[in-house]
XYZ file of N, CA, C and O in Angstrom:
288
model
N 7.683 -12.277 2.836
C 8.329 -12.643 4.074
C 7.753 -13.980 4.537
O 6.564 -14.260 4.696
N 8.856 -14.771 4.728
C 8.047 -16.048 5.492
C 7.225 -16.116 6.790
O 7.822 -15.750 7.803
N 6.164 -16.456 6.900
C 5.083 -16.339 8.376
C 5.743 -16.443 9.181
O 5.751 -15.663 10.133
N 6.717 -17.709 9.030
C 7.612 -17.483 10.572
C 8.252 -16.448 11.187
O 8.240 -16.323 12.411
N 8.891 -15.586 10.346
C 9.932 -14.323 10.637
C 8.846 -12.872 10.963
O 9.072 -11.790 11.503
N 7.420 -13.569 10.248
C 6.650 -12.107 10.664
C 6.208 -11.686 12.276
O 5.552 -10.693 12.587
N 6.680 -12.582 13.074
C 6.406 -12.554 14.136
C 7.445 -12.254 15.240
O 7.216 -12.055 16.433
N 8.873 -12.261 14.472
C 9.892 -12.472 15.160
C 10.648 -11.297 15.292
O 11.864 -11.431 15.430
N 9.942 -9.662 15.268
C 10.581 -8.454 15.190
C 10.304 -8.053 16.672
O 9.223 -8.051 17.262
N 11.578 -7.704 17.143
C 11.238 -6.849 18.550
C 10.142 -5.716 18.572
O 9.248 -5.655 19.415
N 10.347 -4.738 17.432
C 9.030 -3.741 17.508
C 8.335 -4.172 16.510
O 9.073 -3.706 15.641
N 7.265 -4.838 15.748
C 6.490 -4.539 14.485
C 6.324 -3.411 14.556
O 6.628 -2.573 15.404
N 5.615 -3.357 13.253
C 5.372 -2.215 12.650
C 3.617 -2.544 13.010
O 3.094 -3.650 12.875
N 3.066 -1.563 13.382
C 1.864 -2.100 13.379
C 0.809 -1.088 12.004
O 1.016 -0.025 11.420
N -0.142 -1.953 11.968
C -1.379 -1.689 10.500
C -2.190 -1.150 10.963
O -3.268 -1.744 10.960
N -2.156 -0.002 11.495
C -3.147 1.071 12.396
C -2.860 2.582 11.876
O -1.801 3.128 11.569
N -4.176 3.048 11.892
C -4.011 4.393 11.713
C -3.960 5.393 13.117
O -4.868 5.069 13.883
N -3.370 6.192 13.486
C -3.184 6.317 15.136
C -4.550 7.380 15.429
O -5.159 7.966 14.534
N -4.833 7.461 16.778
C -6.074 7.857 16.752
C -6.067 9.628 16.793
O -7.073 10.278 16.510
N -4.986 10.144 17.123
C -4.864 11.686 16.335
C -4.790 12.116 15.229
O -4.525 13.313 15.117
N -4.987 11.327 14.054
C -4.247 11.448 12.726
C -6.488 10.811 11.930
O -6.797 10.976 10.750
N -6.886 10.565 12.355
C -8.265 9.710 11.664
C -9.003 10.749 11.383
O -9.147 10.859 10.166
N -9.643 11.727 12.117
C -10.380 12.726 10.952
C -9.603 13.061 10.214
O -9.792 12.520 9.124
N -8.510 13.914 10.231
C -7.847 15.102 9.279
C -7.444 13.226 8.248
O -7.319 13.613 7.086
N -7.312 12.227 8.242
C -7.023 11.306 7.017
C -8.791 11.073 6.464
O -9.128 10.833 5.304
N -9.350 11.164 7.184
C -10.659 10.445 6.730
C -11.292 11.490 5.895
O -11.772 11.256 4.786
N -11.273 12.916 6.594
C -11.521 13.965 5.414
C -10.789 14.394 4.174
O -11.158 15.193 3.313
N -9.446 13.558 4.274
C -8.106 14.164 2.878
C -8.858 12.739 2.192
O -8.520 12.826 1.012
N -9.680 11.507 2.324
C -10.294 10.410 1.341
C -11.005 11.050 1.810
O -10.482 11.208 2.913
N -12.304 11.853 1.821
C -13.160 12.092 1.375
C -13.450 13.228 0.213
O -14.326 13.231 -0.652
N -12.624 13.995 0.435
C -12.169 15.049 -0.530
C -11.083 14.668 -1.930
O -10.552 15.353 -2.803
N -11.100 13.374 -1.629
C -10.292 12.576 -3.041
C -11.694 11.488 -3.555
O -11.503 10.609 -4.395
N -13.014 11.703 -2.939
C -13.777 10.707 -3.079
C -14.187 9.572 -3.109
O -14.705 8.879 -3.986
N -13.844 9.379 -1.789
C -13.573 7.489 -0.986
C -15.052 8.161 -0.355
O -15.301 9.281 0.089
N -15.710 7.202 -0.498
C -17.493 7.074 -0.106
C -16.648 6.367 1.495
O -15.641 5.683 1.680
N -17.481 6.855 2.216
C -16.777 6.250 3.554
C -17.528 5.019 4.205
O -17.285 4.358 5.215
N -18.797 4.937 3.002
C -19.864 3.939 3.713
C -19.390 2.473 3.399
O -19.891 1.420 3.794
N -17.964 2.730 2.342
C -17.905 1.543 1.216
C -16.201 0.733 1.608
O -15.304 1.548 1.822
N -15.942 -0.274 1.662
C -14.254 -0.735 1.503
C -13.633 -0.064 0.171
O -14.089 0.206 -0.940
N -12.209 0.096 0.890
C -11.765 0.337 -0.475
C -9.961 -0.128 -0.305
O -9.284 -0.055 0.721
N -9.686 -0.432 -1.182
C -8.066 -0.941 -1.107
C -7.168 -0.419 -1.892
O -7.164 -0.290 -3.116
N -5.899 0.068 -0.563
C -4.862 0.728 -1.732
C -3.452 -0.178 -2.140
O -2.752 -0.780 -1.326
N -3.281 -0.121 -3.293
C -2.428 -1.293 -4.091
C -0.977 -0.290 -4.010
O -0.945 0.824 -4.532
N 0.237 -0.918 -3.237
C 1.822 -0.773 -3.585
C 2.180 -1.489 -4.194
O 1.785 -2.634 -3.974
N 2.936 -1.307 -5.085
C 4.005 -1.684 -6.063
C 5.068 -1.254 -6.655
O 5.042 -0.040 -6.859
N 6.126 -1.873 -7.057
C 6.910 -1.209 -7.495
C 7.303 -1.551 -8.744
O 7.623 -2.703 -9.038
N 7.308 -0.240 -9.839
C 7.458 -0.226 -11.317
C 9.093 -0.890 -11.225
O 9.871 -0.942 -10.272
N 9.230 -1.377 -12.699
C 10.503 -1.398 -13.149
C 10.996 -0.105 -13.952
O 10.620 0.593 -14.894
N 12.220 -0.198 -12.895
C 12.890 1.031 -13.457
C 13.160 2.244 -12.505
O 13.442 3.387 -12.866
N 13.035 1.829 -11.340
C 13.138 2.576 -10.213
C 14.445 3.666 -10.608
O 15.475 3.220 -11.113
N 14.297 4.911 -10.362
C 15.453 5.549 -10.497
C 16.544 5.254 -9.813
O 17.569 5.518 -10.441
N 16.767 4.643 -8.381
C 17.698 4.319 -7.439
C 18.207 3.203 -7.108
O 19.189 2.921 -6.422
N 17.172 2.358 -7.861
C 17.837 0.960 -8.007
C 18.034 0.062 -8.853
O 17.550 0.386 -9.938
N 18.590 -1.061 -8.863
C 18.635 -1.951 -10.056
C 17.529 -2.590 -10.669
O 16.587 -2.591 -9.877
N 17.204 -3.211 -11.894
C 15.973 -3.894 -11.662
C 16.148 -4.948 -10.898
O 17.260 -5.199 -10.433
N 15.128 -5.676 -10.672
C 14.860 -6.994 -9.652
C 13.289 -7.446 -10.127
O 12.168 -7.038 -9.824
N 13.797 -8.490 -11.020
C 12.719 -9.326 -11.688
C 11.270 -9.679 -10.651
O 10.080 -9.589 -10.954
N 11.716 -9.974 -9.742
C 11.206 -10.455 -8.206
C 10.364 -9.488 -7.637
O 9.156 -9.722 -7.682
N 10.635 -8.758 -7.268
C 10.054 -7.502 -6.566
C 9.602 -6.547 -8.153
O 8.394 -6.321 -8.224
N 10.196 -6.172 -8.988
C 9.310 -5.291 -9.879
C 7.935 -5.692 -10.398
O 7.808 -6.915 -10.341
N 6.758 -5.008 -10.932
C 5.577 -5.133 -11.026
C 5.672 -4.351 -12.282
O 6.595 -3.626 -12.654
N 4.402 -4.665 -12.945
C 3.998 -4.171 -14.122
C 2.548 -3.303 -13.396
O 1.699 -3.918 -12.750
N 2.495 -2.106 -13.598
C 1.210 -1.457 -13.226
C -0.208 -2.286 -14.104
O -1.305 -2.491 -13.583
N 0.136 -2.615 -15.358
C -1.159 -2.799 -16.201
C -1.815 -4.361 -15.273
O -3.016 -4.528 -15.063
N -0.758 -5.319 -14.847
C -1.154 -5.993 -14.611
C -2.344 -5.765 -13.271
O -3.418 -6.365 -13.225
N -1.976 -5.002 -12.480
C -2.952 -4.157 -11.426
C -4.268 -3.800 -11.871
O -5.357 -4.252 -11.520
N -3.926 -2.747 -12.857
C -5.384 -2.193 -13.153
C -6.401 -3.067 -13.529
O -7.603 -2.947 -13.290
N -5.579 -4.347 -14.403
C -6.840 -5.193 -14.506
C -7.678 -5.939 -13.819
O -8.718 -6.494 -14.175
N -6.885 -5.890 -12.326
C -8.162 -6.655 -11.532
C -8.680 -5.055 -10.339
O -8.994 -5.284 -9.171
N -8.679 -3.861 -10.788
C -8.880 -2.854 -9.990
C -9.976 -2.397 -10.790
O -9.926 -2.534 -12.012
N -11.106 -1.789 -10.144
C -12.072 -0.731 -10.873
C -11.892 0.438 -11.726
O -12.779 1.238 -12.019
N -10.855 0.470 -12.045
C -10.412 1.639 -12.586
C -10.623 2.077 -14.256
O -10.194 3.154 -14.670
């Protein structure tokens, strides 16, 4: 999205976790084993080959290319 237009939505969406929802999430990553002392980042993407849509050179991703800069 261009910077300009990210600013230009009547409601954003905001990048918050809401404050009724933070233990019961913080204990479902801790019980998947997210150390809570540590950052950690979760990667979206989208495979080619989506069942519902067409491909789109643009927007599709290759997973392998991910893993290689991820700890995994």
């Amino acid at each position: 999205m261009p910077e300009e237009q990210l600013g230009s939505f009547d409601d954003p969406a905001l990048l918050r976790i809401p404050g009724n929802l933070e233990e019961r999430l913080a204990n479902q990553l801790k019980g998947f084993g997210v150390d809570d002392k540590n950052w950690f980042c979760v990667l979206n993407y989208r495979e080619p080959g989506y069942e519902h849509r067409p491909a789109r050179p643009l927007k599709d991703q290759i997973p392998e290319h991910y893993l290689q800069v991820s700890n995994f």
